[in-house]
mmCIF file of C-alpha atoms and ligand atoms in Angstrom:
data_model
loop_
_atom_site.group_PDB
_atom_site.id
_atom_site.type_symbol
_atom_site.label_atom_id
_atom_site.label_comp_id
_atom_site.label_asym_id
_atom_site.label_seq_id
_atom_site.Cartn_x
_atom_site.Cartn_y
_atom_site.Cartn_z
ATOM 1 C CA MET A 1 251.838 56.434 76.283
ATOM 2 C CA ARG A 2 251.804 60.215 76.754
ATOM 3 C CA ILE A 3 253.685 62.128 74.122
ATOM 4 C CA SER A 4 254.446 65.816 73.996
ATOM 5 C CA ALA A 5 252.590 67.987 71.470
ATOM 6 C CA PRO A 6 255.386 68.545 68.902
ATOM 7 C CA LEU A 7 256.279 64.861 69.149
ATOM 8 C CA SER A 8 252.686 63.777 68.711
ATOM 9 C CA LEU A 9 252.384 66.049 65.685
ATOM 10 C CA ALA A 10 255.567 64.588 64.264
ATOM 11 C CA VAL A 11 254.237 61.070 64.820
ATOM 12 C CA LEU A 12 251.077 62.023 62.951
ATOM 13 C CA GLY A 13 253.184 63.512 60.147
ATOM 14 C CA LEU A 14 251.686 66.929 60.818
ATOM 15 C CA LEU A 15 254.736 68.818 61.928
ATOM 16 C CA PRO A 16 255.564 70.531 58.590
ATOM 17 C CA LEU A 17 251.901 71.357 58.059
ATOM 18 C CA PHE A 18 251.633 72.664 61.616
ATOM 19 C CA ALA A 19 254.604 74.913 61.046
ATOM 20 C CA ILE A 20 253.196 76.448 57.841
ATOM 21 C CA ALA A 21 249.467 76.715 58.338
ATOM 22 C CA GLN A 22 247.436 75.364 61.225
ATOM 23 C CA THR A 23 244.756 72.926 60.126
ATOM 24 C CA PRO A 24 241.649 72.549 62.294
ATOM 25 C CA VAL A 25 243.224 69.366 63.734
ATOM 26 C CA ALA A 26 246.453 71.153 64.541
ATOM 27 C CA GLN A 27 244.580 74.170 65.897
ATOM 28 C CA GLN A 28 242.550 71.906 68.119
ATOM 29 C CA MET A 29 245.663 70.145 69.352
ATOM 30 C CA ALA A 30 247.456 73.430 69.934
ATOM 31 C CA SER A 31 244.555 74.783 71.963
ATOM 32 C CA GLN A 32 244.461 71.564 73.981
ATOM 33 C CA VAL A 33 248.118 72.036 74.735
ATOM 34 C CA GLN A 34 247.429 75.593 75.852
ATOM 35 C CA LEU A 35 244.477 74.532 77.960
ATOM 36 C CA ALA A 36 246.363 71.883 79.899
ATOM 37 C CA PRO A 37 246.938 73.631 83.239
ATOM 38 C CA PRO A 38 250.644 74.092 83.930
ATOM 39 C CA GLN A 39 251.575 72.311 87.123
ATOM 40 C CA VAL A 40 252.334 74.704 89.959
ATOM 41 C CA ALA A 41 254.689 74.221 92.901
ATOM 42 C CA GLN A 42 256.784 71.468 91.343
ATOM 43 C CA THR A 43 259.449 72.691 93.769
ATOM 44 C CA PRO A 44 258.598 74.438 97.059
ATOM 45 C CA PRO A 45 257.169 77.913 96.302
ATOM 46 C CA MET A 46 259.602 80.780 96.900
ATOM 47 C CA GLY A 47 258.778 84.408 97.451
ATOM 48 C CA TRP A 48 257.914 86.933 100.134
ATOM 49 C CA ASN A 49 254.838 87.452 102.327
ATOM 50 C CA SER A 50 253.781 90.631 104.106
ATOM 51 C CA TRP A 51 252.665 89.198 107.448
ATOM 52 C CA ASN A 52 255.821 88.495 109.449
ATOM 53 C CA TYR A 53 257.071 92.071 109.207
ATOM 54 C CA PHE A 54 254.168 94.356 108.266
ATOM 55 C CA ALA A 55 251.260 92.370 109.772
ATOM 56 C CA GLY A 56 248.101 94.559 109.745
ATOM 57 C CA LYS A 57 249.911 97.698 108.605
ATOM 58 C CA VAL A 58 250.678 96.487 105.074
ATOM 59 C CA THR A 59 249.708 98.810 102.216
ATOM 60 C CA ASP A 60 249.756 98.808 98.431
ATOM 61 C CA LYS A 61 253.004 100.838 98.574
ATOM 62 C CA ASP A 62 254.692 98.251 100.818
ATOM 63 C CA ILE A 63 253.862 95.526 98.288
ATOM 64 C CA ARG A 64 255.188 97.592 95.369
ATOM 65 C CA ASP A 65 258.339 98.544 97.296
ATOM 66 C CA SER A 66 258.900 94.917 98.245
ATOM 67 C CA ALA A 67 258.466 93.795 94.627
ATOM 68 C CA ASP A 68 261.031 96.424 93.568
ATOM 69 C CA GLN A 69 263.439 95.207 96.237
ATOM 70 C CA ILE A 70 263.037 91.558 95.306
ATOM 71 C CA VAL A 71 264.270 92.497 91.862
ATOM 72 C CA SER A 72 267.058 94.919 92.877
ATOM 73 C CA THR A 73 268.493 92.638 95.590
ATOM 74 C CA GLY A 74 268.745 89.710 93.175
ATOM 75 C CA MET A 75 266.180 87.709 95.126
ATOM 76 C CA ARG A 76 263.960 87.247 92.083
ATOM 77 C CA ASP A 77 266.848 85.836 90.090
ATOM 78 C CA ALA A 78 267.648 83.534 93.009
ATOM 79 C CA GLY A 79 264.101 82.106 92.737
ATOM 80 C CA TYR A 80 261.850 84.299 94.938
ATOM 81 C CA ILE A 81 258.893 84.750 92.623
ATOM 82 C CA TYR A 82 255.702 85.100 94.682
ATOM 83 C CA VAL A 83 254.895 88.439 96.339
ATOM 84 C CA ASN A 84 252.091 87.562 98.721
ATOM 85 C CA ILE A 85 249.680 89.952 100.396
ATOM 86 C CA ASP A 86 248.576 88.445 103.709
ATOM 87 C CA ASP A 87 245.639 89.492 105.888
ATOM 88 C CA THR A 88 244.116 93.014 106.131
ATOM 89 C CA TRP A 89 243.689 93.927 102.460
ATOM 90 C CA GLU A 90 239.955 93.132 102.506
ATOM 91 C CA GLY A 91 237.186 95.759 102.449
ATOM 92 C CA GLU A 92 233.398 95.306 102.230
ATOM 93 C CA ARG A 93 231.132 93.371 99.878
ATOM 94 C CA ASP A 94 228.800 95.354 97.653
ATOM 95 C CA SER A 95 225.118 94.572 97.098
ATOM 96 C CA THR A 96 226.007 91.877 94.554
ATOM 97 C CA GLY A 97 228.363 90.213 97.001
ATOM 98 C CA VAL A 98 231.535 91.291 95.211
ATOM 99 C CA LEU A 99 234.338 91.922 97.678
ATOM 100 C CA HIS A 100 236.297 95.162 97.410
ATOM 101 C CA SER A 101 239.722 95.880 98.817
ATOM 102 C CA ASN A 102 240.005 98.458 101.599
ATOM 103 C CA SER A 103 241.532 101.942 101.410
ATOM 104 C CA LYS A 104 245.088 100.605 101.963
ATOM 105 C CA PHE A 105 244.772 98.833 98.584
ATOM 106 C CA PRO A 106 243.048 101.223 96.159
ATOM 107 C CA ASP A 107 243.337 99.083 93.015
ATOM 108 C CA MET A 108 244.170 95.403 93.242
ATOM 109 C CA LYS A 109 244.252 94.818 89.488
ATOM 110 C CA ALA A 110 246.736 97.670 89.038
ATOM 111 C CA LEU A 111 248.832 96.272 91.888
ATOM 112 C CA ALA A 112 248.829 92.788 90.361
ATOM 113 C CA ASP A 113 249.789 94.259 86.975
ATOM 114 C CA TYR A 114 252.655 96.126 88.618
ATOM 115 C CA VAL A 115 253.977 92.998 90.355
ATOM 116 C CA HIS A 116 253.635 90.990 87.133
ATOM 117 C CA SER A 117 255.489 93.698 85.191
ATOM 118 C CA LYS A 118 258.517 92.921 87.379
ATOM 119 C CA GLY A 119 258.537 89.292 86.279
ATOM 120 C CA LEU A 120 256.989 88.228 89.599
ATOM 121 C CA LYS A 121 253.755 86.553 90.646
ATOM 122 C CA ILE A 122 251.254 87.792 93.217
ATOM 123 C CA GLY A 123 249.472 86.038 96.066
ATOM 124 C CA ILE A 124 246.535 86.880 98.278
ATOM 125 C CA TYR A 125 244.910 85.712 101.513
ATOM 126 C CA SER A 126 241.431 84.733 102.710
ATOM 127 C CA SER A 127 239.541 82.469 105.098
ATOM 128 C CA PRO A 128 236.807 79.869 104.604
ATOM 129 C CA GLY A 129 235.081 81.512 107.574
ATOM 130 C CA PRO A 130 233.044 84.729 107.696
ATOM 131 C CA LYS A 131 236.106 86.619 108.979
ATOM 132 C CA THR A 132 239.862 86.339 108.614
ATOM 133 C CA CYS A 133 242.153 85.947 111.618
ATOM 134 C CA ALA A 134 242.541 89.738 111.782
ATOM 135 C CA GLY A 135 238.748 90.173 111.638
ATOM 136 C CA PHE A 136 238.428 91.220 107.988
ATOM 137 C CA GLU A 137 235.929 89.840 105.457
ATOM 138 C CA GLY A 138 236.298 86.085 104.756
ATOM 139 C CA SER A 139 235.001 83.977 101.864
ATOM 140 C CA LEU A 140 232.191 81.976 103.553
ATOM 141 C CA GLY A 141 229.286 81.701 101.104
ATOM 142 C CA HIS A 142 231.234 83.583 98.401
ATOM 143 C CA GLU A 143 233.888 81.040 97.469
ATOM 144 C CA GLU A 144 233.210 80.916 93.703
ATOM 145 C CA GLN A 145 232.717 84.666 93.528
ATOM 146 C CA ASP A 146 236.004 85.329 95.347
ATOM 147 C CA ALA A 147 237.950 82.820 93.262
ATOM 148 C CA GLN A 148 236.667 84.500 90.091
ATOM 149 C CA LEU A 149 237.598 87.891 91.520
ATOM 150 C CA TYR A 150 241.157 86.761 92.298
ATOM 151 C CA ALA A 151 241.508 85.330 88.799
ATOM 152 C CA SER A 152 240.209 88.582 87.258
ATOM 153 C CA TRP A 153 242.900 90.485 89.148
ATOM 154 C CA GLY A 154 245.570 88.012 88.002
ATOM 155 C CA ILE A 155 246.223 86.383 91.368
ATOM 156 C CA ASP A 156 248.621 83.403 91.294
ATOM 157 C CA TYR A 157 248.553 82.112 94.879
ATOM 158 C CA LEU A 158 245.952 81.881 97.678
ATOM 159 C CA LYS A 159 246.667 81.330 101.373
ATOM 160 C CA TYR A 160 243.400 80.103 102.895
ATOM 161 C CA ASP A 161 243.375 80.462 106.676
ATOM 162 C CA LEU A 162 240.842 78.541 108.805
ATOM 163 C CA CYS A 163 240.352 81.035 111.664
ATOM 164 C CA SER A 164 236.695 82.009 112.165
ATOM 165 C CA PHE A 165 235.482 78.906 110.336
ATOM 166 C CA ILE A 166 236.168 77.057 113.605
ATOM 167 C CA PRO A 167 233.591 78.854 115.815
ATOM 168 C CA ALA A 168 231.268 80.020 113.029
ATOM 169 C CA VAL A 169 230.812 76.695 111.240
ATOM 170 C CA MET A 170 232.623 73.737 112.831
ATOM 171 C CA GLU A 171 231.632 74.325 116.448
ATOM 172 C CA LYS A 172 228.221 75.672 115.556
ATOM 173 C CA GLN A 173 227.128 72.984 113.105
ATOM 174 C CA ALA A 174 228.752 70.039 114.879
ATOM 175 C CA PRO A 175 229.094 70.892 118.572
ATOM 176 C CA ASN A 176 231.212 68.351 120.497
ATOM 177 C CA ASP A 177 231.616 66.185 117.412
ATOM 178 C CA LYS A 178 235.273 66.429 116.367
ATOM 179 C CA PRO A 179 235.091 64.023 113.401
ATOM 180 C CA ALA A 180 232.129 65.927 111.945
ATOM 181 C CA GLN A 181 233.945 69.216 112.534
ATOM 182 C CA MET A 182 236.954 67.894 110.627
ATOM 183 C CA ARG A 183 234.738 66.791 107.739
ATOM 184 C CA LEU A 184 233.310 70.316 107.533
ATOM 185 C CA MET A 185 236.844 71.710 107.469
ATOM 186 C CA VAL A 186 238.000 69.380 104.690
ATOM 187 C CA ALA A 187 234.867 70.213 102.661
ATOM 188 C CA ALA A 188 235.589 73.939 103.011
ATOM 189 C CA TYR A 189 239.093 73.529 101.573
ATOM 190 C CA ASP A 190 237.784 71.259 98.846
ATOM 191 C CA LYS A 191 235.200 73.863 97.919
ATOM 192 C CA MET A 192 237.782 76.618 97.458
ATOM 193 C CA SER A 193 240.118 74.290 95.591
ATOM 194 C CA LYS A 194 237.326 73.508 93.105
ATOM 195 C CA ALA A 195 236.420 77.188 92.825
ATOM 196 C CA LEU A 196 240.031 78.057 91.995
ATOM 197 C CA LYS A 197 240.244 75.273 89.420
ATOM 198 C CA ALA A 198 237.026 76.468 87.807
ATOM 199 C CA THR A 199 238.678 79.820 87.054
ATOM 200 C CA GLY A 200 241.060 78.077 84.643
ATOM 201 C CA ARG A 201 243.946 80.098 86.096
ATOM 202 C CA PRO A 202 246.810 78.191 87.727
ATOM 203 C CA ILE A 203 246.647 79.342 91.366
ATOM 204 C CA VAL A 204 248.789 77.817 94.111
ATOM 205 C CA LEU A 205 246.589 76.718 97.038
ATOM 206 C CA SER A 206 248.177 77.118 100.472
ATOM 207 C CA LEU A 207 246.219 75.551 103.339
ATOM 208 C CA CYS A 208 246.604 77.304 106.672
ATOM 209 C CA GLN A 209 244.840 75.352 109.409
ATOM 210 C CA TYR A 210 247.835 74.750 111.671
ATOM 211 C CA GLY A 211 248.218 71.026 110.909
ATOM 212 C CA TRP A 212 244.847 69.910 112.284
ATOM 213 C CA ASP A 213 243.565 66.433 111.476
ATOM 214 C CA SER A 214 246.909 65.396 109.927
ATOM 215 C CA VAL A 215 246.343 67.741 107.010
ATOM 216 C CA TRP A 216 249.313 66.207 105.156
ATOM 217 C CA GLU A 217 247.230 63.038 104.705
ATOM 218 C CA TRP A 218 244.337 64.651 102.855
ATOM 219 C CA ALA A 219 245.460 68.019 101.462
ATOM 220 C CA PRO A 220 247.231 66.729 98.312
ATOM 221 C CA ALA A 221 244.139 64.813 97.158
ATOM 222 C CA LEU A 222 242.013 67.942 97.165
ATOM 223 C CA GLY A 223 244.628 69.936 95.291
ATOM 224 C CA GLY A 224 246.504 71.622 98.148
ATOM 225 C CA ASN A 225 250.026 72.592 97.091
ATOM 226 C CA LEU A 226 251.272 73.322 100.612
ATOM 227 C CA TRP A 227 249.850 73.114 104.092
ATOM 228 C CA ARG A 228 250.918 74.590 107.377
ATOM 229 C CA THR A 229 251.965 71.841 109.766
ATOM 230 C CA THR A 230 251.970 73.973 112.941
ATOM 231 C CA GLY A 231 250.793 77.141 114.636
ATOM 232 C CA ASP A 232 252.450 80.479 113.902
ATOM 233 C CA ILE A 233 256.182 81.105 113.749
ATOM 234 C CA GLU A 234 257.792 83.957 115.726
ATOM 235 C CA PRO A 235 261.201 85.590 115.280
ATOM 236 C CA LYS A 236 262.606 83.782 118.319
ATOM 237 C CA TRP A 237 264.988 80.851 118.285
ATOM 238 C CA ASP A 238 262.949 78.775 120.761
ATOM 239 C CA ARG A 239 259.843 79.014 118.598
ATOM 240 C CA ILE A 240 261.741 78.258 115.381
ATOM 241 C CA TYR A 241 263.323 75.222 117.018
ATOM 242 C CA ASP A 242 259.954 74.122 118.379
ATOM 243 C CA LEU A 243 258.512 74.190 114.830
ATOM 244 C CA LEU A 244 261.532 72.286 113.486
ATOM 245 C CA GLU A 245 261.004 69.511 116.027
ATOM 246 C CA GLN A 246 257.391 69.140 114.907
ATOM 247 C CA GLN A 247 258.483 68.265 111.343
ATOM 248 C CA SER A 248 260.011 64.887 112.184
ATOM 249 C CA GLY A 249 257.963 62.091 110.659
ATOM 250 C CA LEU A 250 256.397 64.200 107.908
ATOM 251 C CA ALA A 251 259.042 63.639 105.216
ATOM 252 C CA SER A 252 257.093 61.088 103.230
ATOM 253 C CA TYR A 253 254.202 63.520 102.665
ATOM 254 C CA ALA A 254 256.286 66.094 100.752
ATOM 255 C CA GLY A 255 256.951 65.909 97.029
ATOM 256 C CA PRO A 256 256.610 67.811 93.760
ATOM 257 C CA GLY A 257 253.352 69.778 93.804
ATOM 258 C CA HIS A 258 252.622 69.279 97.525
ATOM 259 C CA TRP A 259 254.725 70.433 100.474
ATOM 260 C CA ASN A 260 254.772 70.534 104.250
ATOM 261 C CA ASP A 261 254.875 74.169 105.371
ATOM 262 C CA PRO A 262 256.527 74.840 108.757
ATOM 263 C CA ASP A 263 255.485 78.517 108.264
ATOM 264 C CA MET A 264 257.103 81.476 106.590
ATOM 265 C CA LEU A 265 260.668 82.611 107.180
ATOM 266 C CA GLU A 266 261.674 84.968 109.974
ATOM 267 C CA VAL A 267 265.195 85.444 108.557
ATOM 268 C CA GLY A 268 266.144 89.074 109.252
ATOM 269 C CA ASN A 269 263.326 89.648 111.744
ATOM 270 C CA GLY A 270 263.383 90.233 115.503
ATOM 271 C CA LYS A 271 266.617 89.703 117.362
ATOM 272 C CA LEU A 272 267.775 86.475 115.776
ATOM 273 C CA SER A 273 271.565 86.139 115.758
ATOM 274 C CA LEU A 274 273.386 85.552 112.508
ATOM 275 C CA ALA A 275 273.879 81.895 113.447
ATOM 276 C CA GLU A 276 270.154 81.573 114.201
ATOM 277 C CA ASN A 277 269.189 83.150 110.879
ATOM 278 C CA ARG A 278 271.581 80.799 109.082
ATOM 279 C CA SER A 279 270.318 77.716 110.920
ATOM 280 C CA HIS A 280 266.651 78.644 110.421
ATOM 281 C CA PHE A 281 267.197 79.112 106.682
ATOM 282 C CA SER A 282 269.333 75.977 106.363
ATOM 283 C CA MET A 283 266.819 73.771 108.147
ATOM 284 C CA TRP A 284 263.880 75.131 106.132
ATOM 285 C CA THR A 285 265.759 74.226 102.947
ATOM 286 C CA MET A 286 266.517 70.766 104.350
ATOM 287 C CA LEU A 287 262.784 70.385 105.027
ATOM 288 C CA ALA A 288 261.909 71.267 101.408
ATOM 289 C CA ALA A 289 259.835 74.026 102.971
ATOM 290 C CA PRO A 290 258.278 76.840 100.971
ATOM 291 C CA LEU A 291 260.762 79.731 101.243
ATOM 292 C CA LEU A 292 258.629 82.808 101.838
ATOM 293 C CA ALA A 293 260.824 85.547 103.220
ATOM 294 C CA GLY A 294 258.998 87.818 105.653
ATOM 295 C CA ASN A 295 261.474 90.586 106.391
ATOM 296 C CA ASP A 296 261.689 94.323 105.720
ATOM 297 C CA LEU A 297 263.267 94.163 102.277
ATOM 298 C CA PRO A 298 263.985 97.877 101.793
ATOM 299 C CA HIS A 299 266.086 97.815 104.988
ATOM 300 C CA MET A 300 267.652 94.382 104.626
ATOM 301 C CA LYS A 301 271.229 94.149 105.938
ATOM 302 C CA PRO A 302 273.881 92.717 103.571
ATOM 303 C CA GLU A 303 274.437 89.668 105.797
ATOM 304 C CA ILE A 304 270.717 88.845 105.683
ATOM 305 C CA LYS A 305 270.652 89.252 101.917
ATOM 306 C CA ALA A 306 273.664 86.932 101.725
ATOM 307 C CA ILE A 307 271.735 84.268 103.652
ATOM 308 C CA LEU A 308 268.524 84.570 101.644
ATOM 309 C CA THR A 309 270.332 84.526 98.301
ATOM 310 C CA ASN A 310 272.873 81.748 98.921
ATOM 311 C CA ARG A 311 272.329 79.753 95.719
ATOM 312 C CA ASP A 312 273.904 76.554 97.022
ATOM 313 C CA VAL A 313 271.549 76.514 99.998
ATOM 314 C CA ILE A 314 268.522 77.417 97.878
ATOM 315 C CA ALA A 315 269.454 74.526 95.555
ATOM 316 C CA ILE A 316 268.969 72.128 98.492
ATOM 317 C CA ASP A 317 265.425 73.413 98.968
ATOM 318 C CA GLN A 318 264.651 73.374 95.257
ATOM 319 C CA ASP A 319 266.160 69.981 94.501
ATOM 320 C CA PRO A 320 263.883 68.410 91.865
ATOM 321 C CA LEU A 321 263.534 65.099 93.717
ATOM 322 C CA GLY A 322 261.597 66.907 96.436
ATOM 323 C CA HIS A 323 262.714 64.564 99.218
ATOM 324 C CA GLN A 324 262.353 66.201 102.627
ATOM 325 C CA ALA A 325 265.200 65.721 105.146
ATOM 326 C CA ARG A 326 265.037 63.160 107.944
ATOM 327 C CA HIS A 327 266.407 63.531 111.446
ATOM 328 C CA VAL A 328 268.895 60.633 111.611
ATOM 329 C CA TYR A 329 270.379 60.950 115.081
ATOM 330 C CA SER A 330 271.191 63.321 117.929
ATOM 331 C CA ILE A 331 273.920 63.401 120.494
ATOM 332 C CA GLY A 332 273.005 65.663 123.366
ATOM 333 C CA GLU A 333 271.804 68.864 121.799
ATOM 334 C CA VAL A 334 273.432 68.249 118.414
ATOM 335 C CA GLU A 335 271.115 67.037 115.677
ATOM 336 C CA VAL A 336 272.104 65.395 112.410
ATOM 337 C CA TRP A 337 269.667 65.530 109.486
ATOM 338 C CA THR A 338 270.177 64.221 105.953
ATOM 339 C CA ARG A 339 268.406 64.836 102.673
ATOM 340 C CA GLU A 340 268.653 62.830 99.452
ATOM 341 C CA LEU A 341 269.250 64.940 96.365
ATOM 342 C CA LYS A 342 269.167 64.394 92.621
ATOM 343 C CA ASP A 343 271.832 62.158 91.035
ATOM 344 C CA GLY A 344 272.680 60.390 94.285
ATOM 345 C CA ALA A 345 273.970 63.496 96.073
ATOM 346 C CA ILE A 346 273.128 64.142 99.729
ATOM 347 C CA ALA A 347 272.932 67.138 102.047
ATOM 348 C CA ILE A 348 273.843 66.849 105.713
ATOM 349 C CA ALA A 349 272.914 69.397 108.368
ATOM 350 C CA ILE A 350 274.560 69.287 111.779
ATOM 351 C CA LEU A 351 272.789 71.671 114.129
ATOM 352 C CA ASN A 352 273.889 72.775 117.580
ATOM 353 C CA ALA A 353 270.527 73.425 119.180
ATOM 354 C CA GLY A 354 272.142 74.008 122.567
ATOM 355 C CA SER A 355 272.640 77.307 124.277
ATOM 356 C CA ASP A 356 276.443 77.291 124.147
ATOM 357 C CA VAL A 357 279.330 75.923 122.160
ATOM 358 C CA TYR A 358 280.176 73.345 124.816
ATOM 359 C CA SER A 359 277.051 71.417 123.976
ATOM 360 C CA THR A 360 278.913 70.261 120.855
ATOM 361 C CA HIS A 361 282.174 69.630 122.629
ATOM 362 C CA PRO A 362 283.408 67.043 121.795
ATOM 363 C CA PHE A 363 280.754 66.085 119.205
ATOM 364 C CA ARG A 364 282.076 63.503 116.754
ATOM 365 C CA LEU A 365 280.450 62.892 113.394
ATOM 366 C CA ASN A 366 279.357 59.297 112.914
ATOM 367 C CA LEU A 367 279.412 58.758 109.152
ATOM 368 C CA ALA A 368 278.475 55.092 109.438
ATOM 369 C CA LYS A 369 275.145 56.101 110.999
ATOM 370 C CA LEU A 370 274.528 58.081 107.814
ATOM 371 C CA ARG A 371 275.377 54.984 105.757
ATOM 372 C CA LEU A 372 278.588 56.604 104.529
ATOM 373 C CA HIS A 373 281.869 54.741 104.406
ATOM 374 C CA GLY A 374 285.170 56.500 105.005
ATOM 375 C CA THR A 375 286.283 60.011 104.209
ATOM 376 C CA GLN A 376 283.856 62.086 102.146
ATOM 377 C CA THR A 377 284.520 65.119 99.983
ATOM 378 C CA ALA A 378 281.888 67.740 100.711
ATOM 379 C CA LYS A 379 281.122 71.391 100.087
ATOM 380 C CA ASP A 380 280.471 73.551 103.145
ATOM 381 C CA LEU A 381 277.560 75.576 101.793
ATOM 382 C CA TRP A 382 278.087 78.568 104.102
ATOM 383 C CA SER A 383 281.850 79.014 103.684
ATOM 384 C CA GLY A 384 281.787 77.799 100.076
ATOM 385 C CA LYS A 385 284.877 75.670 100.768
ATOM 386 C CA VAL A 386 285.483 72.066 99.804
ATOM 387 C CA ILE A 387 286.141 70.049 102.956
ATOM 388 C CA GLN A 388 286.854 66.447 103.917
ATOM 389 C CA LEU A 389 284.602 64.747 106.438
ATOM 390 C CA THR A 390 286.220 61.830 108.232
ATOM 391 C CA GLU A 391 284.726 59.146 110.446
ATOM 392 C CA ASN A 392 284.567 60.366 114.060
ATOM 393 C CA GLN A 393 285.709 63.817 113.107
ATOM 394 C CA PRO A 394 285.372 66.242 116.039
ATOM 395 C CA LEU A 395 283.127 69.216 115.224
ATOM 396 C CA GLU A 396 282.577 72.340 117.264
ATOM 397 C CA LEU A 397 279.701 74.633 116.422
ATOM 398 C CA GLY A 398 278.623 77.850 118.094
ATOM 399 C CA SER A 399 275.316 78.016 119.906
ATOM 400 C CA HIS A 400 272.407 77.619 117.456
ATOM 401 C CA ASP A 401 274.850 77.396 114.552
ATOM 402 C CA ILE A 402 274.921 74.806 111.806
ATOM 403 C CA LEU A 403 277.239 72.984 109.446
ATOM 404 C CA LEU A 404 275.438 72.428 106.156
ATOM 405 C CA VAL A 405 277.244 70.375 103.537
ATOM 406 C CA ARG A 406 276.530 68.813 100.181
ATOM 407 C CA ILE A 407 278.212 65.611 99.083
ATOM 408 C CA ASP A 408 277.896 65.089 95.353
ATOM 409 C CA ALA A 409 279.476 61.644 95.270
ATOM 410 C CA PRO A 410 278.858 59.949 98.613
ATOM 411 C CA LYS A 411 280.710 56.717 99.328
HETATM 412 C C1 GLA B 1 247.104 83.433 111.160
HETATM 413 C C2 GLA B 1 248.160 82.830 110.244
HETATM 414 C C3 GLA B 1 249.280 83.828 110.024
HETATM 415 C C4 GLA B 1 248.713 85.110 109.418
HETATM 416 C C5 GLA B 1 247.605 85.666 110.311
HETATM 417 C C6 GLA B 1 246.886 86.830 109.653
HETATM 418 O O1 GLA B 1 247.602 83.652 112.435
HETATM 419 O O2 GLA B 1 248.661 81.634 110.779
HETATM 420 O O3 GLA B 1 250.277 83.285 109.176
HETATM 421 O O4 GLA B 1 248.231 84.838 108.132
HETATM 422 O O5 GLA B 1 246.638 84.661 110.612
HETATM 423 O O6 GLA B 1 245.827 87.303 110.411
#
């Protein structure tokens, strides 16, 4: 039986002693408690990442400004904790192999301290290859050294992006031998995972290798907390929908500590309509996806802020059960997904993926297919209203819009 520290001390009759003066036994136990690594990513990580908006232009000031905005917009209090620097921060290695940041990031430790001072955590990016995707310095041959460097700066999250490892190692060392190439890839992620663990600092490990070799089957065992399931997202509805369709069948691989990652959010980017932003966000929460906003926070419009900070919708994503939604049925271009939530509640998403409203006309909700019996009392999470859902109820949704509801007591 595992018992918590105060309980175990109480069982041993040491609690009063522990409270007054720590004996060597109590000290030892207390330090063991402290040493036990806190579990990261028990719910899908939430935060912001620089790539989708700033890409290669990101600077130290952009990260600080974004951290400030996360606090002032209320995003931090809504759960967005990680501020993640993506590619293009890397400079050169010195003669001892220590990597330095480039001139856009004059002092990484000071930047990490600044982000931490806001009650936030900070993430960084690298590649197992010699170069990152944007051609900057990768970690090949310096994995332990880099992990120690991140820990010394106070880094809390690493996105590790395959990129040049493919030509430089996989194709070179195992030409025309796909299974051997995949083994090299898995070993590279395992190596960095071990290097991070050896630092003693809890650091979220995000695998970015675009879903190759059914990454969801092996990433949790080597300590991956999330893994990209696809290629890159773009701020276009067709691409977002394409990524959504690739998530079917992956639900059983998600759970506390380890998540499918259909890529970072594009909410507020490009020319997405309000309905598209709402649907994208809703479906990512249904998928128990990491919620890493990627927009220009200092210039965020109120309607985008309202989407990103909708607590009811965020609560779907962060539900402690960690059960990813399943696509139950479609009629024409209307998709119905459901997600089991804590205490027997469920979330239902009805998405009009078609290009006009008539693709839902006359869509009728089939509650029996969702194993629900009779009229259900639900909360519409975008209007905030309590509604009744009846068997065969006609529903009309605008193009690319969504009805997202929570039923606390399904019948
Ligand atoms: C890859 C990743 C992106 C981003 C870029 C940076 O394309 O999939 O998310 O990190 O590299 O170069």
